[in-house]
Amino acid sequence: MTTLSTVVDDARAEMVRVGTSLFARGYVHASAGNISGRVGDEYLITPTDAALGFLESDRLALVDADGEQIAGDRASKTLALHQRIYAADPAARFVVHTHSTHLVALTLSGVWNPDDVLPPLTPYYVMKVGHVPLIPYHRPGDPRVADLVTARIADRAARGTPIRAILLDRLGPVVWGPDAATAVAVLEELEETARLWLLTDRRPEPLHASAIDELRSTFDAAW
């Protein structure tokens, strides 16, 4: 029989696996970034200043619905942002924040526009990532960021184009999904599209409106 303890242990193992994979592939470095998972009414999140490539499962912070620590090391300073994302998008079960190189570089050199940090260059960007707004710079852990992010989530949901990610100016992406694999796939596609756009000196034109309409009708793309 599956118990809550077993579910938490499985979630811990998955977070360690994701952190190791992101570090090995260069999506995170040093102690930058954080990962969380929602388990029932509780949350697992990486500790403050943890190196994602070297996580220890028993040191991951477990907190209750009110953010009170239950177990593990002290929770990341971005805990409030993660909790607000889960509250704003009930389907979200896993959140990843990285300082991915090309996405941070994009904020330094200038995004496409504040509502869409990248143009819809490829069909998989449109289908798998969708709209990604820029959140103006605030210091790491600033509680005002959570208000800005949840407002963006609500605005896009009201328009019928829900978002899966935002980009923090100078700090990198925050992505979420119903499970770890989905959230990481969004991160990978987002970072790769930023890399492609920067490598091509921002020259490519976006997909034509008719091509995007076809992706909407064929694959229910939220664009």
JSON list of C-alpha atoms in Angstrom, two decimals:
[
{"chain": "A", "resi": 1, "resn": "MET", "atom": "CA", "xyz": [0.00, 0.00, 0.00]},
{"chain": "A", "resi": 2, "resn": "THR", "atom": "CA", "xyz": [1.30, 3.45, -0.96]},
{"chain": "A", "resi": 3, "resn": "THR", "atom": "CA", "xyz": [1.65, 5.75, 2.04]},
{"chain": "A", "resi": 4, "resn": "LEU", "atom": "CA", "xyz": [2.30, 9.49, 2.21]},
{"chain": "A", "resi": 5, "resn": "SER", "atom": "CA", "xyz": [5.78, 8.69, 3.49]},
{"chain": "A", "resi": 6, "resn": "THR", "atom": "CA", "xyz": [6.43, 6.58, 0.38]},
{"chain": "A", "resi": 7, "resn": "VAL", "atom": "CA", "xyz": [5.15, 9.36, -1.90]},
{"chain": "A", "resi": 8, "resn": "VAL", "atom": "CA", "xyz": [7.42, 11.88, -0.19]},
{"chain": "A", "resi": 9, "resn": "ASP", "atom": "CA", "xyz": [10.41, 9.54, -0.49]},
{"chain": "A", "resi": 10, "resn": "ASP", "atom": "CA", "xyz": [9.68, 9.05, -4.21]},
{"chain": "A", "resi": 11, "resn": "ALA", "atom": "CA", "xyz": [9.40, 12.82, -4.67]},
{"chain": "A", "resi": 12, "resn": "ARG", "atom": "CA", "xyz": [12.72, 13.32, -2.89]},
{"chain": "A", "resi": 13, "resn": "ALA", "atom": "CA", "xyz": [14.41, 10.82, -5.21]},
{"chain": "A", "resi": 14, "resn": "GLU", "atom": "CA", "xyz": [12.91, 12.48, -8.27]},
{"chain": "A", "resi": 15, "resn": "MET", "atom": "CA", "xyz": [14.15, 15.92, -7.20]},
{"chain": "A", "resi": 16, "resn": "VAL", "atom": "CA", "xyz": [17.66, 14.59, -6.67]},
{"chain": "A", "resi": 17, "resn": "ARG", "atom": "CA", "xyz": [17.56, 12.94, -10.10]},
{"chain": "A", "resi": 18, "resn": "VAL", "atom": "CA", "xyz": [16.38, 16.14, -11.79]},
{"chain": "A", "resi": 19, "resn": "GLY", "atom": "CA", "xyz": [18.98, 18.26, -10.03]},
{"chain": "A", "resi": 20, "resn": "THR", "atom": "CA", "xyz": [21.77, 15.89, -11.02]},
{"chain": "A", "resi": 21, "resn": "SER", "atom": "CA", "xyz": [20.59, 15.83, -14.64]},
{"chain": "A", "resi": 22, "resn": "LEU", "atom": "CA", "xyz": [20.27, 19.62, -14.91]},
{"chain": "A", "resi": 23, "resn": "PHE", "atom": "CA", "xyz": [23.74, 20.10, -13.44]},
{"chain": "A", "resi": 24, "resn": "ALA", "atom": "CA", "xyz": [25.36, 17.46, -15.66]},
{"chain": "A", "resi": 25, "resn": "ARG", "atom": "CA", "xyz": [23.91, 19.08, -18.78]},
{"chain": "A", "resi": 26, "resn": "GLY", "atom": "CA", "xyz": [24.87, 22.64, -17.86]},
{"chain": "A", "resi": 27, "resn": "TYR", "atom": "CA", "xyz": [21.44, 24.05, -17.08]},
{"chain": "A", "resi": 28, "resn": "VAL", "atom": "CA", "xyz": [22.54, 25.01, -13.55]},
{"chain": "A", "resi": 29, "resn": "HIS", "atom": "CA", "xyz": [25.84, 25.90, -11.93]},
{"chain": "A", "resi": 30, "resn": "ALA", "atom": "CA", "xyz": [27.20, 26.39, -8.41]},
{"chain": "A", "resi": 31, "resn": "SER", "atom": "CA", "xyz": [24.27, 26.97, -6.03]},
{"chain": "A", "resi": 32, "resn": "ALA", "atom": "CA", "xyz": [22.07, 28.84, -8.52]},
{"chain": "A", "resi": 33, "resn": "GLY", "atom": "CA", "xyz": [18.46, 27.72, -8.97]},
{"chain": "A", "resi": 34, "resn": "ASN", "atom": "CA", "xyz": [15.96, 25.67, -7.04]},
{"chain": "A", "resi": 35, "resn": "ILE", "atom": "CA", "xyz": [13.43, 22.86, -7.48]},
{"chain": "A", "resi": 36, "resn": "SER", "atom": "CA", "xyz": [10.20, 22.08, -5.67]},
{"chain": "A", "resi": 37, "resn": "GLY", "atom": "CA", "xyz": [7.44, 19.50, -5.75]},
{"chain": "A", "resi": 38, "resn": "ARG", "atom": "CA", "xyz": [3.92, 19.49, -4.33]},
{"chain": "A", "resi": 39, "resn": "VAL", "atom": "CA", "xyz": [3.07, 16.36, -2.35]},
{"chain": "A", "resi": 40, "resn": "GLY", "atom": "CA", "xyz": [-0.51, 16.44, -1.12]},
{"chain": "A", "resi": 41, "resn": "ASP", "atom": "CA", "xyz": [-0.81, 19.55, 1.04]},
{"chain": "A", "resi": 42, "resn": "GLU", "atom": "CA", "xyz": [2.95, 19.69, 1.64]},
{"chain": "A", "resi": 43, "resn": "TYR", "atom": "CA", "xyz": [5.89, 20.90, -0.41]},
{"chain": "A", "resi": 44, "resn": "LEU", "atom": "CA", "xyz": [9.41, 19.66, -0.96]},
{"chain": "A", "resi": 45, "resn": "ILE", "atom": "CA", "xyz": [11.95, 22.30, -1.99]},
{"chain": "A", "resi": 46, "resn": "THR", "atom": "CA", "xyz": [15.69, 22.48, -2.28]},
{"chain": "A", "resi": 47, "resn": "PRO", "atom": "CA", "xyz": [17.44, 24.18, 0.66]},
{"chain": "A", "resi": 48, "resn": "THR", "atom": "CA", "xyz": [18.91, 27.67, 0.58]},
{"chain": "A", "resi": 49, "resn": "ASP", "atom": "CA", "xyz": [22.18, 27.76, -1.39]},
{"chain": "A", "resi": 50, "resn": "ALA", "atom": "CA", "xyz": [22.00, 24.06, -2.26]},
{"chain": "A", "resi": 51, "resn": "ALA", "atom": "CA", "xyz": [23.99, 22.92, -5.30]},
{"chain": "A", "resi": 52, "resn": "LEU", "atom": "CA", "xyz": [21.42, 21.17, -7.49]},
{"chain": "A", "resi": 53, "resn": "GLY", "atom": "CA", "xyz": [23.99, 18.74, -8.86]},
{"chain": "A", "resi": 54, "resn": "PHE", "atom": "CA", "xyz": [24.78, 17.41, -5.38]},
{"chain": "A", "resi": 55, "resn": "LEU", "atom": "CA", "xyz": [21.46, 17.22, -3.57]},
{"chain": "A", "resi": 56, "resn": "GLU", "atom": "CA", "xyz": [20.96, 14.85, -0.65]},
{"chain": "A", "resi": 57, "resn": "SER", "atom": "CA", "xyz": [17.42, 13.55, -0.37]},
{"chain": "A", "resi": 58, "resn": "ASP", "atom": "CA", "xyz": [17.17, 13.73, 3.41]},
{"chain": "A", "resi": 59, "resn": "ARG", "atom": "CA", "xyz": [18.32, 17.36, 3.42]},
{"chain": "A", "resi": 60, "resn": "LEU", "atom": "CA", "xyz": [15.56, 18.57, 1.07]},
{"chain": "A", "resi": 61, "resn": "ALA", "atom": "CA", "xyz": [13.21, 20.90, 2.94]},
{"chain": "A", "resi": 62, "resn": "LEU", "atom": "CA", "xyz": [9.71, 19.61, 3.65]},
{"chain": "A", "resi": 63, "resn": "VAL", "atom": "CA", "xyz": [7.21, 22.33, 4.57]},
{"chain": "A", "resi": 64, "resn": "ASP", "atom": "CA", "xyz": [3.51, 22.37, 5.29]},
{"chain": "A", "resi": 65, "resn": "ALA", "atom": "CA", "xyz": [0.78, 24.34, 3.51]},
{"chain": "A", "resi": 66, "resn": "ASP", "atom": "CA", "xyz": [1.62, 27.41, 5.60]},
{"chain": "A", "resi": 67, "resn": "GLY", "atom": "CA", "xyz": [5.32, 27.24, 4.75]},
{"chain": "A", "resi": 68, "resn": "GLU", "atom": "CA", "xyz": [6.31, 25.96, 8.19]},
{"chain": "A", "resi": 69, "resn": "GLN", "atom": "CA", "xyz": [9.33, 23.69, 8.16]},
{"chain": "A", "resi": 70, "resn": "ILE", "atom": "CA", "xyz": [8.67, 20.02, 8.90]},
{"chain": "A", "resi": 71, "resn": "ALA", "atom": "CA", "xyz": [11.97, 18.38, 8.00]},
{"chain": "A", "resi": 72, "resn": "GLY", "atom": "CA", "xyz": [15.25, 18.90, 6.19]},
{"chain": "A", "resi": 73, "resn": "ASP", "atom": "CA", "xyz": [17.47, 21.95, 5.86]},
{"chain": "A", "resi": 74, "resn": "ARG", "atom": "CA", "xyz": [16.16, 25.52, 5.70]},
{"chain": "A", "resi": 75, "resn": "ALA", "atom": "CA", "xyz": [13.95, 26.00, 2.64]},
{"chain": "A", "resi": 76, "resn": "SER", "atom": "CA", "xyz": [15.03, 28.11, -0.32]},
{"chain": "A", "resi": 77, "resn": "LYS", "atom": "CA", "xyz": [14.30, 31.83, -0.07]},
{"chain": "A", "resi": 78, "resn": "THR", "atom": "CA", "xyz": [12.08, 31.41, -3.15]},
{"chain": "A", "resi": 79, "resn": "LEU", "atom": "CA", "xyz": [9.63, 29.15, -1.30]},
{"chain": "A", "resi": 80, "resn": "ALA", "atom": "CA", "xyz": [6.88, 31.80, -1.34]},
{"chain": "A", "resi": 81, "resn": "LEU", "atom": "CA", "xyz": [7.13, 32.16, -5.13]},
{"chain": "A", "resi": 82, "resn": "HIS", "atom": "CA", "xyz": [6.85, 28.40, -5.62]},
{"chain": "A", "resi": 83, "resn": "GLN", "atom": "CA", "xyz": [3.83, 28.17, -3.31]},
{"chain": "A", "resi": 84, "resn": "ARG", "atom": "CA", "xyz": [2.11, 31.04, -5.10]},
{"chain": "A", "resi": 85, "resn": "ILE", "atom": "CA", "xyz": [2.64, 29.32, -8.46]},
{"chain": "A", "resi": 86, "resn": "TYR", "atom": "CA", "xyz": [1.06, 26.13, -7.13]},
{"chain": "A", "resi": 87, "resn": "ALA", "atom": "CA", "xyz": [-1.90, 28.13, -5.82]},
{"chain": "A", "resi": 88, "resn": "ALA", "atom": "CA", "xyz": [-2.32, 30.02, -9.10]},
{"chain": "A", "resi": 89, "resn": "ASP", "atom": "CA", "xyz": [-2.12, 26.90, -11.27]},
{"chain": "A", "resi": 90, "resn": "PRO", "atom": "CA", "xyz": [-3.73, 23.89, -9.54]},
{"chain": "A", "resi": 91, "resn": "ALA", "atom": "CA", "xyz": [-2.36, 21.55, -12.22]},
{"chain": "A", "resi": 92, "resn": "ALA", "atom": "CA", "xyz": [1.23, 22.41, -11.26]},
{"chain": "A", "resi": 93, "resn": "ARG", "atom": "CA", "xyz": [3.02, 19.72, -9.27]},
{"chain": "A", "resi": 94, "resn": "PHE", "atom": "CA", "xyz": [6.66, 20.50, -10.01]},
{"chain": "A", "resi": 95, "resn": "VAL", "atom": "CA", "xyz": [8.53, 23.84, -10.34]},
{"chain": "A", "resi": 96, "resn": "VAL", "atom": "CA", "xyz": [12.06, 24.43, -11.60]},
{"chain": "A", "resi": 97, "resn": "HIS", "atom": "CA", "xyz": [14.06, 27.65, -11.49]},
{"chain": "A", "resi": 98, "resn": "THR", "atom": "CA", "xyz": [17.47, 27.84, -13.15]},
{"chain": "A", "resi": 99, "resn": "HIS", "atom": "CA", "xyz": [19.94, 30.51, -14.22]},
{"chain": "A", "resi": 100, "resn": "SER", "atom": "CA", "xyz": [20.26, 28.93, -17.68]},
{"chain": "A", "resi": 101, "resn": "THR", "atom": "CA", "xyz": [22.98, 30.74, -19.63]},
{"chain": "A", "resi": 102, "resn": "HIS", "atom": "CA", "xyz": [21.19, 31.66, -22.86]},
{"chain": "A", "resi": 103, "resn": "LEU", "atom": "CA", "xyz": [18.01, 32.79, -21.14]},
{"chain": "A", "resi": 104, "resn": "VAL", "atom": "CA", "xyz": [19.89, 35.02, -18.71]},
{"chain": "A", "resi": 105, "resn": "ALA", "atom": "CA", "xyz": [21.92, 36.33, -21.69]},
{"chain": "A", "resi": 106, "resn": "LEU", "atom": "CA", "xyz": [18.64, 37.10, -23.44]},
{"chain": "A", "resi": 107, "resn": "THR", "atom": "CA", "xyz": [17.53, 39.33, -20.56]},
{"chain": "A", "resi": 108, "resn": "LEU", "atom": "CA", "xyz": [20.87, 41.14, -20.65]},
{"chain": "A", "resi": 109, "resn": "SER", "atom": "CA", "xyz": [20.82, 41.77, -24.39]},
{"chain": "A", "resi": 110, "resn": "GLY", "atom": "CA", "xyz": [17.09, 42.43, -24.65]},
{"chain": "A", "resi": 111, "resn": "VAL", "atom": "CA", "xyz": [14.07, 40.14, -24.97]},
{"chain": "A", "resi": 112, "resn": "TRP", "atom": "CA", "xyz": [11.76, 40.11, -28.00]},
{"chain": "A", "resi": 113, "resn": "ASN", "atom": "CA", "xyz": [9.09, 41.91, -25.99]},
{"chain": "A", "resi": 114, "resn": "PRO", "atom": "CA", "xyz": [7.96, 41.87, -22.33]},
{"chain": "A", "resi": 115, "resn": "ASP", "atom": "CA", "xyz": [4.92, 39.68, -23.05]},
{"chain": "A", "resi": 116, "resn": "ASP", "atom": "CA", "xyz": [6.86, 37.17, -25.16]},
{"chain": "A", "resi": 117, "resn": "VAL", "atom": "CA", "xyz": [10.55, 36.96, -24.40]},
{"chain": "A", "resi": 118, "resn": "LEU", "atom": "CA", "xyz": [11.12, 34.98, -27.60]},
{"chain": "A", "resi": 119, "resn": "PRO", "atom": "CA", "xyz": [9.30, 34.99, -30.93]},
{"chain": "A", "resi": 120, "resn": "PRO", "atom": "CA", "xyz": [7.45, 31.82, -31.98]},
{"chain": "A", "resi": 121, "resn": "LEU", "atom": "CA", "xyz": [10.36, 30.50, -34.02]},
{"chain": "A", "resi": 122, "resn": "THR", "atom": "CA", "xyz": [9.64, 26.77, -34.12]},
{"chain": "A", "resi": 123, "resn": "PRO", "atom": "CA", "xyz": [6.49, 24.64, -33.93]},
{"chain": "A", "resi": 124, "resn": "TYR", "atom": "CA", "xyz": [7.70, 22.88, -30.80]},
{"chain": "A", "resi": 125, "resn": "TYR", "atom": "CA", "xyz": [8.28, 26.19, -29.04]},
{"chain": "A", "resi": 126, "resn": "VAL", "atom": "CA", "xyz": [4.68, 27.15, -29.79]},
{"chain": "A", "resi": 127, "resn": "MET", "atom": "CA", "xyz": [3.31, 23.75, -28.75]},
{"chain": "A", "resi": 128, "resn": "LYS", "atom": "CA", "xyz": [5.50, 22.88, -25.77]},
{"chain": "A", "resi": 129, "resn": "VAL", "atom": "CA", "xyz": [6.39, 26.27, -24.28]},
{"chain": "A", "resi": 130, "resn": "GLY", "atom": "CA", "xyz": [3.93, 28.93, -25.41]},
{"chain": "A", "resi": 131, "resn": "HIS", "atom": "CA", "xyz": [3.95, 32.52, -24.19]},
{"chain": "A", "resi": 132, "resn": "VAL", "atom": "CA", "xyz": [6.67, 33.44, -21.69]},
{"chain": "A", "resi": 133, "resn": "PRO", "atom": "CA", "xyz": [6.48, 36.93, -20.12]},
{"chain": "A", "resi": 134, "resn": "LEU", "atom": "CA", "xyz": [9.40, 38.83, -18.63]},
{"chain": "A", "resi": 135, "resn": "ILE", "atom": "CA", "xyz": [9.27, 39.73, -14.94]},
{"chain": "A", "resi": 136, "resn": "PRO", "atom": "CA", "xyz": [11.22, 42.94, -14.16]},
{"chain": "A", "resi": 137, "resn": "TYR", "atom": "CA", "xyz": [14.30, 42.62, -11.98]},
{"chain": "A", "resi": 138, "resn": "HIS", "atom": "CA", "xyz": [13.92, 42.30, -8.23]},
{"chain": "A", "resi": 139, "resn": "ARG", "atom": "CA", "xyz": [16.48, 40.92, -5.82]},
{"chain": "A", "resi": 140, "resn": "PRO", "atom": "CA", "xyz": [16.45, 37.14, -5.30]},
{"chain": "A", "resi": 141, "resn": "GLY", "atom": "CA", "xyz": [13.68, 36.16, -2.90]},
{"chain": "A", "resi": 142, "resn": "ASP", "atom": "CA", "xyz": [11.85, 39.51, -3.12]},
{"chain": "A", "resi": 143, "resn": "PRO", "atom": "CA", "xyz": [8.20, 38.74, -2.20]},
{"chain": "A", "resi": 144, "resn": "ARG", "atom": "CA", "xyz": [6.93, 41.24, -4.79]},
{"chain": "A", "resi": 145, "resn": "VAL", "atom": "CA", "xyz": [7.98, 38.84, -7.53]},
{"chain": "A", "resi": 146, "resn": "ALA", "atom": "CA", "xyz": [5.30, 36.35, -6.49]},
{"chain": "A", "resi": 147, "resn": "ASP", "atom": "CA", "xyz": [2.61, 39.00, -6.99]},
{"chain": "A", "resi": 148, "resn": "LEU", "atom": "CA", "xyz": [3.89, 39.80, -10.48]},
{"chain": "A", "resi": 149, "resn": "VAL", "atom": "CA", "xyz": [4.13, 36.14, -11.48]},
{"chain": "A", "resi": 150, "resn": "THR", "atom": "CA", "xyz": [0.67, 35.17, -10.24]},
{"chain": "A", "resi": 151, "resn": "ALA", "atom": "CA", "xyz": [-0.82, 38.21, -11.97]},
{"chain": "A", "resi": 152, "resn": "ARG", "atom": "CA", "xyz": [0.72, 37.03, -15.24]},
{"chain": "A", "resi": 153, "resn": "ILE", "atom": "CA", "xyz": [-0.61, 33.50, -14.70]},
{"chain": "A", "resi": 154, "resn": "ALA", "atom": "CA", "xyz": [-4.11, 34.81, -14.04]},
{"chain": "A", "resi": 155, "resn": "ASP", "atom": "CA", "xyz": [-4.03, 37.20, -17.01]},
{"chain": "A", "resi": 156, "resn": "ARG", "atom": "CA", "xyz": [-2.98, 34.52, -19.48]},
{"chain": "A", "resi": 157, "resn": "ALA", "atom": "CA", "xyz": [-5.46, 32.00, -18.09]},
{"chain": "A", "resi": 158, "resn": "ALA", "atom": "CA", "xyz": [-8.24, 34.56, -18.57]},
{"chain": "A", "resi": 159, "resn": "ARG", "atom": "CA", "xyz": [-7.20, 34.96, -22.22]},
{"chain": "A", "resi": 160, "resn": "GLY", "atom": "CA", "xyz": [-7.32, 31.21, -22.78]},
{"chain": "A", "resi": 161, "resn": "THR", "atom": "CA", "xyz": [-3.56, 30.95, -23.29]},
{"chain": "A", "resi": 162, "resn": "PRO", "atom": "CA", "xyz": [-2.24, 29.58, -19.98]},
{"chain": "A", "resi": 163, "resn": "ILE", "atom": "CA", "xyz": [1.49, 29.86, -19.40]},
{"chain": "A", "resi": 164, "resn": "ARG", "atom": "CA", "xyz": [4.00, 27.27, -18.24]},
{"chain": "A", "resi": 165, "resn": "ALA", "atom": "CA", "xyz": [6.94, 29.58, -17.60]},
{"chain": "A", "resi": 166, "resn": "ILE", "atom": "CA", "xyz": [8.12, 33.09, -16.87]},
{"chain": "A", "resi": 167, "resn": "LEU", "atom": "CA", "xyz": [11.56, 34.66, -17.23]},
{"chain": "A", "resi": 168, "resn": "LEU", "atom": "CA", "xyz": [13.04, 36.65, -14.34]},
{"chain": "A", "resi": 169, "resn": "ASP", "atom": "CA", "xyz": [15.19, 39.53, -15.56]},
{"chain": "A", "resi": 170, "resn": "ARG", "atom": "CA", "xyz": [18.87, 38.71, -14.91]},
{"chain": "A", "resi": 171, "resn": "LEU", "atom": "CA", "xyz": [17.92, 35.60, -12.91]},
{"chain": "A", "resi": 172, "resn": "GLY", "atom": "CA", "xyz": [16.58, 33.09, -15.40]},
{"chain": "A", "resi": 173, "resn": "PRO", "atom": "CA", "xyz": [13.47, 31.01, -16.04]},
{"chain": "A", "resi": 174, "resn": "VAL", "atom": "CA", "xyz": [10.89, 29.54, -13.70]},
{"chain": "A", "resi": 175, "resn": "VAL", "atom": "CA", "xyz": [8.92, 26.69, -15.28]},
{"chain": "A", "resi": 176, "resn": "TRP", "atom": "CA", "xyz": [6.24, 24.38, -13.95]},
{"chain": "A", "resi": 177, "resn": "GLY", "atom": "CA", "xyz": [4.13, 21.41, -14.93]},
{"chain": "A", "resi": 178, "resn": "PRO", "atom": "CA", "xyz": [2.06, 18.47, -13.73]},
{"chain": "A", "resi": 179, "resn": "ASP", "atom": "CA", "xyz": [5.22, 16.39, -13.19]},
{"chain": "A", "resi": 180, "resn": "ALA", "atom": "CA", "xyz": [8.99, 16.68, -13.32]},
{"chain": "A", "resi": 181, "resn": "ALA", "atom": "CA", "xyz": [9.38, 15.40, -16.88]},
{"chain": "A", "resi": 182, "resn": "THR", "atom": "CA", "xyz": [6.93, 17.94, -18.29]},
{"chain": "A", "resi": 183, "resn": "ALA", "atom": "CA", "xyz": [8.45, 20.88, -16.42]},
{"chain": "A", "resi": 184, "resn": "VAL", "atom": "CA", "xyz": [11.99, 19.94, -17.45]},
{"chain": "A", "resi": 185, "resn": "ALA", "atom": "CA", "xyz": [10.92, 19.51, -21.08]},
{"chain": "A", "resi": 186, "resn": "VAL", "atom": "CA", "xyz": [9.53, 23.07, -21.05]},
{"chain": "A", "resi": 187, "resn": "LEU", "atom": "CA", "xyz": [12.81, 24.34, -19.61]},
{"chain": "A", "resi": 188, "resn": "GLU", "atom": "CA", "xyz": [14.85, 22.50, -22.24]},
{"chain": "A", "resi": 189, "resn": "GLU", "atom": "CA", "xyz": [12.77, 23.77, -25.17]},
{"chain": "A", "resi": 190, "resn": "LEU", "atom": "CA", "xyz": [12.81, 27.31, -23.78]},
{"chain": "A", "resi": 191, "resn": "GLU", "atom": "CA", "xyz": [16.58, 27.40, -23.26]},
{"chain": "A", "resi": 192, "resn": "GLU", "atom": "CA", "xyz": [17.24, 25.81, -26.66]},
{"chain": "A", "resi": 193, "resn": "THR", "atom": "CA", "xyz": [15.05, 28.36, -28.45]},
{"chain": "A", "resi": 194, "resn": "ALA", "atom": "CA", "xyz": [16.89, 31.20, -26.71]},
{"chain": "A", "resi": 195, "resn": "ARG", "atom": "CA", "xyz": [20.17, 29.66, -27.84]},
{"chain": "A", "resi": 196, "resn": "LEU", "atom": "CA", "xyz": [18.96, 29.36, -31.43]},
{"chain": "A", "resi": 197, "resn": "TRP", "atom": "CA", "xyz": [17.75, 32.95, -31.54]},
{"chain": "A", "resi": 198, "resn": "LEU", "atom": "CA", "xyz": [20.99, 34.32, -30.12]},
{"chain": "A", "resi": 199, "resn": "LEU", "atom": "CA", "xyz": [23.12, 32.12, -32.40]},
{"chain": "A", "resi": 200, "resn": "THR", "atom": "CA", "xyz": [21.27, 33.44, -35.46]},
{"chain": "A", "resi": 201, "resn": "ASP", "atom": "CA", "xyz": [21.72, 37.07, -34.33]},
{"chain": "A", "resi": 202, "resn": "ARG", "atom": "CA", "xyz": [17.96, 37.45, -33.88]},
{"chain": "A", "resi": 203, "resn": "ARG", "atom": "CA", "xyz": [17.45, 37.42, -37.65]},
{"chain": "A", "resi": 204, "resn": "PRO", "atom": "CA", "xyz": [14.81, 34.69, -38.13]},
{"chain": "A", "resi": 205, "resn": "GLU", "atom": "CA", "xyz": [11.23, 35.83, -38.63]},
{"chain": "A", "resi": 206, "resn": "PRO", "atom": "CA", "xyz": [8.53, 34.32, -36.39]},
{"chain": "A", "resi": 207, "resn": "LEU", "atom": "CA", "xyz": [6.34, 31.56, -37.73]},
{"chain": "A", "resi": 208, "resn": "HIS", "atom": "CA", "xyz": [3.63, 32.97, -39.97]},
{"chain": "A", "resi": 209, "resn": "ALA", "atom": "CA", "xyz": [0.22, 33.49, -38.36]},
{"chain": "A", "resi": 210, "resn": "SER", "atom": "CA", "xyz": [-1.28, 30.80, -40.59]},
{"chain": "A", "resi": 211, "resn": "ALA", "atom": "CA", "xyz": [1.28, 28.29, -39.35]},
{"chain": "A", "resi": 212, "resn": "ILE", "atom": "CA", "xyz": [0.45, 29.14, -35.75]},
{"chain": "A", "resi": 213, "resn": "ASP", "atom": "CA", "xyz": [-3.28, 28.80, -36.50]},
{"chain": "A", "resi": 214, "resn": "GLU", "atom": "CA", "xyz": [-2.57, 25.33, -37.88]},
{"chain": "A", "resi": 215, "resn": "LEU", "atom": "CA", "xyz": [-0.73, 24.37, -34.68]},
{"chain": "A", "resi": 216, "resn": "ARG", "atom": "CA", "xyz": [-3.69, 25.60, -32.65]},
{"chain": "A", "resi": 217, "resn": "SER", "atom": "CA", "xyz": [-6.23, 23.63, -34.66]},
{"chain": "A", "resi": 218, "resn": "THR", "atom": "CA", "xyz": [-4.16, 20.47, -35.02]},
{"chain": "A", "resi": 219, "resn": "PHE", "atom": "CA", "xyz": [-2.41, 20.24, -31.66]},
{"chain": "A", "resi": 220, "resn": "ASP", "atom": "CA", "xyz": [-4.47, 22.61, -29.47]},
{"chain": "A", "resi": 221, "resn": "ALA", "atom": "CA", "xyz": [-1.43, 24.81, -28.98]},
{"chain": "A", "resi": 222, "resn": "ALA", "atom": "CA", "xyz": [-2.05, 27.50, -26.37]},
{"chain": "A", "resi": 223, "resn": "TRP", "atom": "CA", "xyz": [-0.78, 30.46, -28.38]}
]
